[in-house]
mmCIF file of C-alpha atoms in Angstrom:
data_model
loop_
_atom_site.group_PDB
_atom_site.id
_atom_site.type_symbol
_atom_site.label_atom_id
_atom_site.label_comp_id
_atom_site.label_asym_id
_atom_site.label_seq_id
_atom_site.Cartn_x
_atom_site.Cartn_y
_atom_site.Cartn_z
ATOM 1 C CA MET B 1 21.089 0.192 16.433
ATOM 2 C CA SER B 2 17.620 -1.198 17.128
ATOM 3 C CA ALA B 3 14.421 0.206 15.692
ATOM 4 C CA ALA B 4 12.879 3.039 17.659
ATOM 5 C CA PRO B 5 9.297 4.210 17.277
ATOM 6 C CA ILE B 6 8.655 7.527 15.595
ATOM 7 C CA ASP B 7 6.637 9.629 18.035
ATOM 8 C CA ARG B 8 4.291 12.074 16.372
ATOM 9 C CA SER B 9 1.243 13.211 18.309
ATOM 10 C CA ALA B 10 -1.939 12.549 16.403
ATOM 11 C CA SER B 11 -3.420 15.717 14.945
ATOM 12 C CA GLU B 12 -7.110 16.297 15.617
ATOM 13 C CA PRO B 13 -9.310 16.244 12.509
ATOM 14 C CA GLN B 14 -10.330 19.756 11.544
ATOM 15 C CA ASP B 15 -14.038 18.953 11.758
ATOM 16 C CA ALA B 16 -13.848 17.398 15.246
ATOM 17 C CA ARG B 17 -15.690 19.653 17.705
ATOM 18 C CA PRO B 18 -16.202 18.353 21.259
ATOM 19 C CA ARG B 19 -19.795 18.845 22.391
ATOM 20 C CA VAL B 20 -19.369 18.307 26.140
ATOM 21 C CA GLN B 21 -16.701 20.691 27.375
ATOM 22 C CA SER B 22 -15.964 18.936 30.662
ATOM 23 C CA ALA B 23 -15.513 15.598 28.896
ATOM 24 C CA ALA B 24 -13.245 17.185 26.299
ATOM 25 C CA ARG B 25 -11.136 18.781 29.029
ATOM 26 C CA ALA B 26 -10.852 15.499 30.924
ATOM 27 C CA VAL B 27 -9.647 13.763 27.766
ATOM 28 C CA ALA B 28 -7.180 16.603 27.142
ATOM 29 C CA ILE B 29 -5.761 16.120 30.644
ATOM 30 C CA LEU B 30 -5.357 12.382 30.092
ATOM 31 C CA LEU B 31 -3.560 12.969 26.806
ATOM 32 C CA ALA B 32 -1.286 15.602 28.342
ATOM 33 C CA VAL B 33 -0.283 13.265 31.162
ATOM 34 C CA ALA B 34 0.205 10.369 28.737
ATOM 35 C CA ARG B 35 2.536 12.451 26.569
ATOM 36 C CA SER B 36 4.667 13.579 29.513
ATOM 37 C CA ASP B 37 7.822 11.747 30.546
ATOM 38 C CA ALA B 38 7.185 11.565 34.296
ATOM 39 C CA GLY B 39 3.722 12.957 34.957
ATOM 40 C CA LEU B 40 2.586 16.549 35.463
ATOM 41 C CA THR B 41 1.852 18.838 38.390
ATOM 42 C CA PRO B 42 -1.575 20.488 38.636
ATOM 43 C CA ARG B 43 -0.018 23.765 37.539
ATOM 44 C CA GLU B 44 1.564 22.176 34.472
ATOM 45 C CA ILE B 45 -1.738 20.528 33.580
ATOM 46 C CA SER B 46 -3.584 23.813 33.941
ATOM 47 C CA GLU B 47 -1.117 25.519 31.611
ATOM 48 C CA ARG B 48 -0.972 22.766 28.998
ATOM 49 C CA VAL B 49 -4.728 22.274 28.763
ATOM 50 C CA ALA B 50 -5.442 26.016 29.074
ATOM 51 C CA ILE B 51 -7.917 25.773 31.942
ATOM 52 C CA SER B 52 -8.080 27.437 35.342
ATOM 53 C CA ARG B 53 -6.345 25.841 38.308
ATOM 54 C CA GLN B 54 -9.709 25.314 40.028
ATOM 55 C CA THR B 55 -11.184 23.531 37.007
ATOM 56 C CA ALA B 56 -8.069 21.401 36.754
ATOM 57 C CA TYR B 57 -8.365 20.332 40.403
ATOM 58 C CA HIS B 58 -12.019 19.320 39.964
ATOM 59 C CA LEU B 59 -11.262 17.235 36.886
ATOM 60 C CA LEU B 60 -8.148 15.704 38.435
ATOM 61 C CA HIS B 61 -10.183 14.655 41.458
ATOM 62 C CA THR B 62 -12.706 12.926 39.181
ATOM 63 C CA LEU B 63 -10.085 11.246 37.011
ATOM 64 C CA THR B 64 -8.186 10.038 40.071
ATOM 65 C CA GLY B 65 -11.382 8.656 41.562
ATOM 66 C CA CYS B 66 -12.030 6.744 38.343
ATOM 67 C CA GLY B 67 -8.578 5.194 38.499
ATOM 68 C CA VAL B 68 -7.307 6.578 35.210
ATOM 69 C CA LEU B 69 -4.943 9.006 36.971
ATOM 70 C CA ALA B 70 -2.931 8.665 40.174
ATOM 71 C CA ARG B 71 -0.664 10.921 42.260
ATOM 72 C CA ASP B 72 2.933 9.944 42.877
ATOM 73 C CA ASP B 73 5.077 10.862 45.884
ATOM 74 C CA GLY B 74 6.122 14.117 44.240
ATOM 75 C CA ASN B 75 2.516 15.331 43.851
ATOM 76 C CA ARG B 76 2.672 14.717 40.124
ATOM 77 C CA TYR B 77 -0.222 13.123 38.281
ATOM 78 C CA VAL B 78 0.604 9.964 36.344
ATOM 79 C CA LEU B 79 -1.538 7.439 34.513
ATOM 80 C CA GLY B 80 -3.585 5.192 36.787
ATOM 81 C CA LEU B 81 -3.922 1.446 36.696
ATOM 82 C CA HIS B 82 -7.237 1.507 34.839
ATOM 83 C CA VAL B 83 -5.503 2.997 31.807
ATOM 84 C CA GLY B 84 -3.992 -0.446 31.352
ATOM 85 C CA THR B 85 -7.472 -1.727 30.527
ATOM 86 C CA LEU B 86 -7.827 0.949 27.853
ATOM 87 C CA ALA B 87 -4.410 0.162 26.411
ATOM 88 C CA GLU B 88 -5.084 -3.559 26.333
ATOM 89 C CA GLY B 89 -8.463 -3.014 24.684
ATOM 90 C CA PHE B 90 -6.857 -0.765 22.076
ATOM 91 C CA ARG B 91 -4.223 -3.380 21.247
ATOM 92 C CA ARG B 92 -6.835 -6.133 21.135
ATOM 93 C CA GLN B 93 -9.244 -4.269 18.873
ATOM 94 C CA LEU B 94 -6.493 -3.020 16.581
ATOM 95 C CA ALA B 95 -4.714 -6.370 16.368
ATOM 96 C CA PRO B 96 -4.514 -7.796 12.845
ATOM 97 C CA THR B 97 -5.756 -11.214 11.981
ATOM 98 C CA GLU B 98 -3.241 -14.000 12.447
ATOM 99 C CA ARG B 99 -3.057 -14.216 8.674
ATOM 100 C CA LEU B 100 -1.812 -10.628 8.400
ATOM 101 C CA GLY B 101 0.620 -11.085 11.272
ATOM 102 C CA ALA B 102 2.057 -14.180 9.601
ATOM 103 C CA LEU B 103 2.559 -12.266 6.349
ATOM 104 C CA VAL B 104 4.432 -9.508 8.157
ATOM 105 C CA ARG B 105 6.749 -12.023 9.801
ATOM 106 C CA LYS B 106 7.413 -13.664 6.423
ATOM 107 C CA VAL B 107 8.334 -10.283 4.950
ATOM 108 C CA VAL B 108 10.862 -9.755 7.755
ATOM 109 C CA ILE B 109 12.412 -13.152 6.984
ATOM 110 C CA ALA B 110 12.474 -12.434 3.237
ATOM 111 C CA THR B 111 13.934 -8.915 3.437
ATOM 112 C CA GLY B 112 15.622 -8.639 6.821
ATOM 113 C CA GLU B 113 13.919 -5.262 7.295
ATOM 114 C CA THR B 114 11.263 -3.964 9.665
ATOM 115 C CA ALA B 115 7.877 -4.852 8.175
ATOM 116 C CA TYR B 116 4.329 -3.572 8.580
ATOM 117 C CA ALA B 117 0.733 -4.410 7.887
ATOM 118 C CA ALA B 118 -1.539 -1.420 7.385
ATOM 119 C CA GLY B 119 -5.234 -1.019 6.717
ATOM 120 C CA TRP B 120 -8.192 1.304 7.121
ATOM 121 C CA TRP B 121 -9.194 1.693 10.758
ATOM 122 C CA ALA B 122 -11.472 4.430 12.167
ATOM 123 C CA GLY B 123 -11.357 6.250 8.836
ATOM 124 C CA ALA B 124 -7.571 6.398 8.512
ATOM 125 C CA PRO B 125 -4.799 4.336 6.879
ATOM 126 C CA THR B 126 -3.391 2.875 10.079
ATOM 127 C CA THR B 127 -0.377 0.769 11.015
ATOM 128 C CA LEU B 128 -1.922 -2.454 12.337
ATOM 129 C CA HIS B 129 1.126 -4.581 13.038
ATOM 130 C CA VAL B 130 4.901 -4.066 13.202
ATOM 131 C CA ALA B 131 7.663 -6.685 13.249
ATOM 132 C CA HIS B 132 11.227 -5.468 13.637
ATOM 133 C CA GLY B 133 13.914 -6.479 11.186
ATOM 134 C CA ARG B 134 16.952 -8.625 11.781
ATOM 135 C CA SER B 135 19.704 -6.370 10.430
ATOM 136 C CA THR B 136 22.119 -4.818 12.913
ATOM 137 C CA VAL B 137 21.280 -1.309 11.700
ATOM 138 C CA GLN B 138 17.536 -0.676 11.561
ATOM 139 C CA ALA B 139 15.475 2.343 10.603
ATOM 140 C CA ALA B 140 13.020 3.972 12.978
ATOM 141 C CA ALA B 141 9.649 2.237 13.151
ATOM 142 C CA VAL B 142 6.195 3.768 12.760
ATOM 143 C CA PRO B 143 4.263 2.667 15.862
ATOM 144 C CA GLN B 144 1.212 0.433 15.817
ATOM 145 C CA GLY B 145 -1.947 2.516 15.688
ATOM 146 C CA TYR B 146 -0.431 5.456 13.806
ATOM 147 C CA GLY B 147 -2.943 6.845 11.328
ATOM 148 C CA ASP B 148 -1.764 10.356 10.520
ATOM 149 C CA ASP B 149 0.360 11.656 7.643
ATOM 150 C CA ALA B 150 -0.815 9.051 5.142
ATOM 151 C CA HIS B 151 0.354 11.373 2.357
ATOM 152 C CA ALA B 152 3.942 10.873 3.542
ATOM 153 C CA ARG B 153 3.961 7.121 4.247
ATOM 154 C CA ALA B 154 4.316 4.448 1.572
ATOM 155 C CA SER B 155 1.569 2.304 3.118
ATOM 156 C CA GLY B 156 -0.633 5.360 3.611
ATOM 157 C CA LYS B 157 -0.264 6.499 0.021
ATOM 158 C CA LEU B 158 -0.963 3.004 -1.249
ATOM 159 C CA LEU B 159 -4.154 2.678 0.797
ATOM 160 C CA LEU B 160 -5.273 6.145 -0.320
ATOM 161 C CA ALA B 161 -4.608 5.220 -3.944
ATOM 162 C CA HIS B 162 -6.831 2.132 -3.779
ATOM 163 C CA ALA B 163 -9.519 3.574 -1.495
ATOM 164 C CA ASP B 164 -13.060 4.457 -2.459
ATOM 165 C CA PRO B 165 -12.929 8.087 -3.678
ATOM 166 C CA ALA B 166 -15.368 9.246 -0.977
ATOM 167 C CA LEU B 167 -13.297 7.660 1.788
ATOM 168 C CA ARG B 168 -10.098 9.131 0.375
ATOM 169 C CA ALA B 169 -11.641 12.596 0.104
ATOM 170 C CA GLU B 170 -12.970 12.439 3.663
ATOM 171 C CA TYR B 171 -9.534 11.574 5.030
ATOM 172 C CA LEU B 172 -7.741 14.275 3.057
ATOM 173 C CA GLN B 173 -10.295 16.906 4.062
ATOM 174 C CA SER B 174 -9.643 16.235 7.750
ATOM 175 C CA HIS B 175 -5.867 15.708 7.616
ATOM 176 C CA ALA B 176 -3.556 18.466 6.442
ATOM 177 C CA LEU B 177 -0.740 17.659 4.017
ATOM 178 C CA ARG B 178 1.857 18.819 6.492
ATOM 179 C CA ARG B 179 5.499 18.975 5.503
ATOM 180 C CA LEU B 180 7.574 16.541 7.571
ATOM 181 C CA THR B 181 10.791 16.649 5.541
ATOM 182 C CA PRO B 182 12.033 18.566 2.488
ATOM 183 C CA TRP B 183 10.764 15.664 0.332
ATOM 184 C CA THR B 184 7.192 15.449 1.653
ATOM 185 C CA ILE B 185 4.424 15.873 -0.917
ATOM 186 C CA VAL B 186 2.294 18.806 0.248
ATOM 187 C CA GLY B 187 0.421 19.851 -2.904
ATOM 188 C CA PRO B 188 -2.999 18.283 -3.646
ATOM 189 C CA ARG B 189 -2.325 18.040 -7.393
ATOM 190 C CA GLN B 190 1.092 16.523 -6.774
ATOM 191 C CA LEU B 191 -0.474 13.987 -4.416
ATOM 192 C CA ASP B 192 -3.195 13.115 -6.946
ATOM 193 C CA ALA B 193 -0.491 12.440 -9.541
ATOM 194 C CA GLU B 194 1.422 10.302 -7.055
ATOM 195 C CA LEU B 195 -1.667 8.225 -6.231
ATOM 196 C CA GLU B 196 -2.371 7.693 -9.934
ATOM 197 C CA ARG B 197 1.224 6.557 -10.422
ATOM 198 C CA ILE B 198 0.882 4.121 -7.503
ATOM 199 C CA ARG B 199 -2.259 2.568 -9.002
ATOM 200 C CA ALA B 200 -0.490 2.145 -12.337
ATOM 201 C CA GLN B 201 2.755 0.637 -11.035
ATOM 202 C CA GLY B 202 1.232 -1.492 -8.266
ATOM 203 C CA TYR B 203 3.384 -0.329 -5.348
ATOM 204 C CA ALA B 204 4.202 2.788 -3.341
ATOM 205 C CA VAL B 205 7.520 4.237 -2.224
ATOM 206 C CA ASP B 206 8.415 7.041 0.110
ATOM 207 C CA ARG B 207 12.000 8.203 0.029
ATOM 208 C CA GLN B 208 12.519 10.302 3.148
ATOM 209 C CA GLU B 209 9.036 11.827 2.841
ATOM 210 C CA PHE B 210 8.034 10.809 6.372
ATOM 211 C CA ALA B 211 11.393 10.991 8.157
ATOM 212 C CA GLU B 212 14.868 11.899 6.974
ATOM 213 C CA GLY B 213 17.085 8.868 6.566
ATOM 214 C CA LEU B 214 14.070 6.538 6.338
ATOM 215 C CA SER B 215 12.667 5.068 3.130
ATOM 216 C CA CYS B 216 9.713 2.715 2.772
ATOM 217 C CA LEU B 217 8.044 0.446 0.250
ATOM 218 C CA ALA B 218 4.458 -0.849 0.310
ATOM 219 C CA ILE B 219 2.480 -3.262 -1.837
ATOM 220 C CA PRO B 220 -1.250 -4.055 -1.828
ATOM 221 C CA LEU B 221 -2.760 -7.399 -0.998
ATOM 222 C CA ASP B 222 -4.509 -9.033 -3.941
ATOM 223 C CA ASP B 223 -3.759 -6.111 -6.288
ATOM 224 C CA GLY B 224 -5.697 -3.715 -4.076
ATOM 225 C CA ARG B 225 -8.882 -5.766 -3.871
ATOM 226 C CA LEU B 226 -8.220 -6.338 -0.153
ATOM 227 C CA PRO B 227 -8.060 -3.173 2.011
ATOM 228 C CA PHE B 228 -4.617 -3.929 3.423
ATOM 229 C CA ALA B 229 -1.010 -3.171 2.597
ATOM 230 C CA LEU B 230 2.317 -4.752 3.449
ATOM 231 C CA GLY B 231 5.323 -2.503 3.849
ATOM 232 C CA ILE B 232 8.954 -2.377 4.865
ATOM 233 C CA SER B 233 11.169 0.442 6.118
ATOM 234 C CA ALA B 234 14.935 0.675 5.868
ATOM 235 C CA PRO B 235 17.739 3.217 6.190
ATOM 236 C CA THR B 236 17.704 5.163 2.919
ATOM 237 C CA GLU B 237 21.234 4.219 1.891
ATOM 238 C CA ARG B 238 20.437 0.505 2.119
ATOM 239 C CA PHE B 239 16.967 0.988 0.631
ATOM 240 C CA ASP B 240 18.353 2.689 -2.488
ATOM 241 C CA ARG B 241 20.643 -0.278 -3.132
ATOM 242 C CA ALA B 242 18.104 -3.034 -2.563
ATOM 243 C CA TRP B 243 14.559 -1.742 -3.043
ATOM 244 C CA GLY B 244 14.038 -3.771 -6.220
ATOM 245 C CA ASP B 245 14.977 -6.944 -4.368
ATOM 246 C CA TYR B 246 12.650 -5.941 -1.527
ATOM 247 C CA LEU B 247 9.793 -5.525 -4.004
ATOM 248 C CA ASP B 248 10.399 -8.932 -5.575
ATOM 249 C CA SER B 249 10.588 -10.609 -2.155
ATOM 250 C CA MET B 250 7.393 -8.970 -0.887
ATOM 251 C CA ARG B 251 5.484 -9.895 -4.028
ATOM 252 C CA GLN B 252 6.687 -13.465 -3.677
ATOM 253 C CA VAL B 253 5.431 -13.598 -0.079
ATOM 254 C CA THR B 254 1.959 -12.387 -1.046
ATOM 255 C CA ALA B 255 1.800 -14.634 -4.128
ATOM 256 C CA GLU B 256 2.486 -17.695 -1.991
ATOM 257 C CA ALA B 257 0.065 -16.667 0.749
ATOM 258 C CA LEU B 258 -2.974 -15.554 -1.251
ATOM 259 C CA PRO B 259 -5.169 -17.906 -3.300
ATOM 260 C CA GLN B 260 -4.629 -17.765 -7.034
ATOM 261 C CA ARG B 261 -7.476 -16.368 -9.121
#
């Protein structure tokens, strides 16, 4: 079974308040169409975005004229060609340095598991690069660009643990500690204790906190002095047997790659 991305729609920060209503509605339409499997009809868009049919038609006309939406033969609105420019720009701006990408690939070779690089981007602990593992059975993969639910991800918890207190507080104030599985940490005091434990032990683990059947391990670069983390994910049964070996292998990769102090 090959790795499949985990699809969780990004939650809007609680303090985000659009100031231009028409622009906010246009963005909402784009997101609704992007999240659909095969496009949406005007009626479906009107219902999903909670706007009148007339308002929807006006905005759809504008978005189609700009090339970010298009109509297919079934009168459904799909993403237009110009969205490709946005997607390419997103990938380019989010792309890790070649040094980070090389480290991720070395972790895959050392562990056989799907590996990640994560770092702070746009105020959130974000997955910057993913390289799929080589084992026949692979765990689901967190997609590149995912920055929510840091409290439930090994790399997210590690970056929170080593972050400036003001940055950490800002993220936690705008992102709810939502429960994703029965094992997710959802209490602020419990999370504080977990972050303190991560700082003390030098690595972070999530055992089915983000997704059932998935366990992850993350380590900092340069003992947390660099704002990046390396992580792996594996099916929980295999992770429980080998996580100590994974930790040793990942530490060896970073020790060989980073200059000695």
